Amino acid sequence: MRRQKVLVLYLANSALDAPTVAWSVYDGTGETFRMAGDQDQPPYPTGLAALKDGWRLFQASQLNPHARGEEFDLAYLKYEFWFEQLVEVEA
């Protein structure tokens, strides 16, 4: 039986080799349980590093230009990338 692990990386810009600034990890296998702020270092320094480790990219944020005057708004993390791994587990 296969279960999904999901990794969400928020990068400094739209390039996959940009530094990771925030992240979330969800483990559908039940092997680990993580909470926001439980790690000091990101699981991968870049999105490209996650790809090289076998994670599959399945969604990237749409690139929309900032509205005039909002170029430096830090209210949200714009460059969000979703990755998955399918892991075999015992039934």
mmCIF file of the C-alpha atoms, coordinates in Angstrom:
data_MODEL
# 
_entry.id   MODEL 
# 
loop_
_atom_site.group_PDB 
_atom_site.id 
_atom_site.type_symbol 
_atom_site.label_atom_id 
_atom_site.label_alt_id 
_atom_site.label_comp_id 
_atom_site.label_asym_id 
_atom_site.label_entity_id 
_atom_site.label_seq_id 
_atom_site.pdbx_PDB_ins_code 
_atom_site.Cartn_x 
_atom_site.Cartn_y 
_atom_site.Cartn_z 
_atom_site.occupancy 
_atom_site.B_iso_or_equiv 
_atom_site.pdbx_formal_charge 
_atom_site.auth_seq_id 
_atom_site.auth_comp_id 
_atom_site.auth_asym_id 
_atom_site.auth_atom_id 
_atom_site.pdbx_PDB_model_num 
ATOM 1  C CA . MET A 1 1  ? 0.000  0.000  0.000   1.00 0.00 ? 1  MET A CA 1 
ATOM 2  C CA . ARG A 1 2  ? 1.284  3.482  -0.786  1.00 0.00 ? 2  ARG A CA 1 
ATOM 3  C CA . ARG A 1 3  ? 0.853  6.658  1.231   1.00 0.00 ? 3  ARG A CA 1 
ATOM 4  C CA . GLN A 1 4  ? 1.714  10.223 0.354   1.00 0.00 ? 4  GLN A CA 1 
ATOM 5  C CA . LYS A 1 5  ? 4.132  12.593 2.041   1.00 0.00 ? 5  LYS A CA 1 
ATOM 6  C CA . VAL A 1 6  ? 3.713  16.273 1.166   1.00 0.00 ? 6  VAL A CA 1 
ATOM 7  C CA . LEU A 1 7  ? 6.384  18.947 1.440   1.00 0.00 ? 7  LEU A CA 1 
ATOM 8  C CA . VAL A 1 8  ? 5.559  22.638 1.015   1.00 0.00 ? 8  VAL A CA 1 
ATOM 9  C CA . LEU A 1 9  ? 8.525  24.951 0.505   1.00 0.00 ? 9  LEU A CA 1 
ATOM 10 C CA . TYR A 1 10 ? 8.221  28.720 0.437   1.00 0.00 ? 10 TYR A CA 1 
ATOM 11 C CA . LEU A 1 11 ? 11.198 30.081 -1.500  1.00 0.00 ? 11 LEU A CA 1 
ATOM 12 C CA . ALA A 1 12 ? 12.755 33.538 -1.589  1.00 0.00 ? 12 ALA A CA 1 
ATOM 13 C CA . ASN A 1 13 ? 11.711 33.976 -5.240  1.00 0.00 ? 13 ASN A CA 1 
ATOM 14 C CA . SER A 1 14 ? 10.158 32.034 -8.110  1.00 0.00 ? 14 SER A CA 1 
ATOM 15 C CA . ALA A 1 15 ? 13.307 30.042 -9.009  1.00 0.00 ? 15 ALA A CA 1 
ATOM 16 C CA . LEU A 1 16 ? 13.567 26.470 -7.687  1.00 0.00 ? 16 LEU A CA 1 
ATOM 17 C CA . ASP A 1 17 ? 17.188 27.109 -6.711  1.00 0.00 ? 17 ASP A CA 1 
ATOM 18 C CA . ALA A 1 18 ? 16.213 30.054 -4.468  1.00 0.00 ? 18 ALA A CA 1 
ATOM 19 C CA . PRO A 1 19 ? 16.709 29.667 -0.702  1.00 0.00 ? 19 PRO A CA 1 
ATOM 20 C CA . THR A 1 20 ? 13.913 28.164 1.414   1.00 0.00 ? 20 THR A CA 1 
ATOM 21 C CA . VAL A 1 21 ? 12.411 30.758 3.772   1.00 0.00 ? 21 VAL A CA 1 
ATOM 22 C CA . ALA A 1 22 ? 9.585  28.663 5.290   1.00 0.00 ? 22 ALA A CA 1 
ATOM 23 C CA . TRP A 1 23 ? 8.249  25.109 5.021   1.00 0.00 ? 23 TRP A CA 1 
ATOM 24 C CA . SER A 1 24 ? 5.640  22.559 6.067   1.00 0.00 ? 24 SER A CA 1 
ATOM 25 C CA . VAL A 1 25 ? 5.838  18.758 6.030   1.00 0.00 ? 25 VAL A CA 1 
ATOM 26 C CA . TYR A 1 26 ? 2.829  16.425 6.122   1.00 0.00 ? 26 TYR A CA 1 
ATOM 27 C CA . ASP A 1 27 ? 3.349  12.683 6.516   1.00 0.00 ? 27 ASP A CA 1 
ATOM 28 C CA . GLY A 1 28 ? 0.449  10.561 5.308   1.00 0.00 ? 28 GLY A CA 1 
ATOM 29 C CA . THR A 1 29 ? 2.250  7.409  6.443   1.00 0.00 ? 29 THR A CA 1 
ATOM 30 C CA . GLY A 1 30 ? 1.790  8.378  10.094  1.00 0.00 ? 30 GLY A CA 1 
ATOM 31 C CA . GLU A 1 31 ? 5.500  7.725  10.665  1.00 0.00 ? 31 GLU A CA 1 
ATOM 32 C CA . THR A 1 32 ? 6.192  11.276 11.839  1.00 0.00 ? 32 THR A CA 1 
ATOM 33 C CA . PHE A 1 33 ? 4.101  14.152 13.155  1.00 0.00 ? 33 PHE A CA 1 
ATOM 34 C CA . ARG A 1 34 ? 5.412  17.655 12.753  1.00 0.00 ? 34 ARG A CA 1 
ATOM 35 C CA . MET A 1 35 ? 4.197  21.005 13.984  1.00 0.00 ? 35 MET A CA 1 
ATOM 36 C CA . ALA A 1 36 ? 4.964  24.556 12.905  1.00 0.00 ? 36 ALA A CA 1 
ATOM 37 C CA . GLY A 1 37 ? 8.219  25.772 14.412  1.00 0.00 ? 37 GLY A CA 1 
ATOM 38 C CA . ASP A 1 38 ? 9.527  22.361 15.493  1.00 0.00 ? 38 ASP A CA 1 
ATOM 39 C CA . GLN A 1 39 ? 12.631 22.616 13.290  1.00 0.00 ? 39 GLN A CA 1 
ATOM 40 C CA . ASP A 1 40 ? 15.287 25.309 13.108  1.00 0.00 ? 40 ASP A CA 1 
ATOM 41 C CA . GLN A 1 41 ? 16.535 24.313 9.656   1.00 0.00 ? 41 GLN A CA 1 
ATOM 42 C CA . PRO A 1 42 ? 14.454 23.619 6.539   1.00 0.00 ? 42 PRO A CA 1 
ATOM 43 C CA . PRO A 1 43 ? 14.370 20.020 5.299   1.00 0.00 ? 43 PRO A CA 1 
ATOM 44 C CA . TYR A 1 44 ? 15.930 21.247 2.034   1.00 0.00 ? 44 TYR A CA 1 
ATOM 45 C CA . PRO A 1 45 ? 17.857 24.456 1.367   1.00 0.00 ? 45 PRO A CA 1 
ATOM 46 C CA . THR A 1 46 ? 16.166 24.871 -2.056  1.00 0.00 ? 46 THR A CA 1 
ATOM 47 C CA . GLY A 1 47 ? 13.376 23.342 -4.100  1.00 0.00 ? 47 GLY A CA 1 
ATOM 48 C CA . LEU A 1 48 ? 16.002 21.938 -6.457  1.00 0.00 ? 48 LEU A CA 1 
ATOM 49 C CA . ALA A 1 49 ? 17.565 19.994 -3.569  1.00 0.00 ? 49 ALA A CA 1 
ATOM 50 C CA . ALA A 1 50 ? 14.165 18.400 -2.859  1.00 0.00 ? 50 ALA A CA 1 
ATOM 51 C CA . LEU A 1 51 ? 13.861 17.376 -6.523  1.00 0.00 ? 51 LEU A CA 1 
ATOM 52 C CA . LYS A 1 52 ? 17.339 15.845 -6.440  1.00 0.00 ? 52 LYS A CA 1 
ATOM 53 C CA . ASP A 1 53 ? 16.284 13.818 -3.373  1.00 0.00 ? 53 ASP A CA 1 
ATOM 54 C CA . GLY A 1 54 ? 13.340 12.283 -5.223  1.00 0.00 ? 54 GLY A CA 1 
ATOM 55 C CA . TRP A 1 55 ? 10.466 14.586 -4.288  1.00 0.00 ? 55 TRP A CA 1 
ATOM 56 C CA . ARG A 1 56 ? 8.062  15.254 -7.160  1.00 0.00 ? 56 ARG A CA 1 
ATOM 57 C CA . LEU A 1 57 ? 6.955  18.838 -7.763  1.00 0.00 ? 57 LEU A CA 1 
ATOM 58 C CA . PHE A 1 58 ? 3.215  18.972 -8.388  1.00 0.00 ? 58 PHE A CA 1 
ATOM 59 C CA . GLN A 1 59 ? 2.260  22.594 -7.869  1.00 0.00 ? 59 GLN A CA 1 
ATOM 60 C CA . ALA A 1 60 ? 3.889  25.998 -7.932  1.00 0.00 ? 60 ALA A CA 1 
ATOM 61 C CA . SER A 1 61 ? 2.285  29.336 -7.135  1.00 0.00 ? 61 SER A CA 1 
ATOM 62 C CA . GLN A 1 62 ? 0.936  31.372 -9.988  1.00 0.00 ? 62 GLN A CA 1 
ATOM 63 C CA . LEU A 1 63 ? 3.239  34.315 -10.686 1.00 0.00 ? 63 LEU A CA 1 
ATOM 64 C CA . ASN A 1 64 ? 1.175  37.486 -10.470 1.00 0.00 ? 64 ASN A CA 1 
ATOM 65 C CA . PRO A 1 65 ? 2.715  40.947 -10.416 1.00 0.00 ? 65 PRO A CA 1 
ATOM 66 C CA . HIS A 1 66 ? 2.363  42.973 -7.240  1.00 0.00 ? 66 HIS A CA 1 
ATOM 67 C CA . ALA A 1 67 ? -0.115 45.821 -7.314  1.00 0.00 ? 67 ALA A CA 1 
ATOM 68 C CA . ARG A 1 68 ? 1.473  49.254 -7.319  1.00 0.00 ? 68 ARG A CA 1 
ATOM 69 C CA . GLY A 1 69 ? 2.495  50.163 -3.782  1.00 0.00 ? 69 GLY A CA 1 
ATOM 70 C CA . GLU A 1 70 ? 2.503  46.532 -2.559  1.00 0.00 ? 70 GLU A CA 1 
ATOM 71 C CA . GLU A 1 71 ? 5.924  45.519 -3.879  1.00 0.00 ? 71 GLU A CA 1 
ATOM 72 C CA . PHE A 1 72 ? 7.320  45.083 -0.371  1.00 0.00 ? 72 PHE A CA 1 
ATOM 73 C CA . ASP A 1 73 ? 4.223  43.672 1.373   1.00 0.00 ? 73 ASP A CA 1 
ATOM 74 C CA . LEU A 1 74 ? 5.303  40.837 3.686   1.00 0.00 ? 74 LEU A CA 1 
ATOM 75 C CA . ALA A 1 75 ? 1.807  39.733 4.674   1.00 0.00 ? 75 ALA A CA 1 
ATOM 76 C CA . TYR A 1 76 ? 2.098  36.427 2.817   1.00 0.00 ? 76 TYR A CA 1 
ATOM 77 C CA . LEU A 1 77 ? 4.699  34.127 1.288   1.00 0.00 ? 77 LEU A CA 1 
ATOM 78 C CA . LYS A 1 78 ? 4.292  34.347 -2.458  1.00 0.00 ? 78 LYS A CA 1 
ATOM 79 C CA . TYR A 1 79 ? 6.576  31.616 -3.831  1.00 0.00 ? 79 TYR A CA 1 
ATOM 80 C CA . GLU A 1 80 ? 4.995  28.361 -2.672  1.00 0.00 ? 80 GLU A CA 1 
ATOM 81 C CA . PHE A 1 81 ? 6.023  24.979 -4.098  1.00 0.00 ? 81 PHE A CA 1 
ATOM 82 C CA . TRP A 1 82 ? 4.284  21.667 -3.308  1.00 0.00 ? 82 TRP A CA 1 
ATOM 83 C CA . PHE A 1 83 ? 6.166  18.377 -3.530  1.00 0.00 ? 83 PHE A CA 1 
ATOM 84 C CA . GLU A 1 84 ? 5.153  14.768 -2.915  1.00 0.00 ? 84 GLU A CA 1 
ATOM 85 C CA . GLN A 1 85 ? 6.708  11.383 -2.251  1.00 0.00 ? 85 GLN A CA 1 
ATOM 86 C CA . LEU A 1 86 ? 4.802  8.128  -2.491  1.00 0.00 ? 86 LEU A CA 1 
ATOM 87 C CA . VAL A 1 87 ? 5.990  5.725  0.205   1.00 0.00 ? 87 VAL A CA 1 
ATOM 88 C CA . GLU A 1 88 ? 5.287  2.004  0.523   1.00 0.00 ? 88 GLU A CA 1 
ATOM 89 C CA . VAL A 1 89 ? 3.793  1.078  3.912   1.00 0.00 ? 89 VAL A CA 1 
ATOM 90 C CA . GLU A 1 90 ? 2.617  -2.162 5.498   1.00 0.00 ? 90 GLU A CA 1 
ATOM 91 C CA . ALA A 1 91 ? -1.128 -2.692 5.164   1.00 0.00 ? 91 ALA A CA 1 
# 
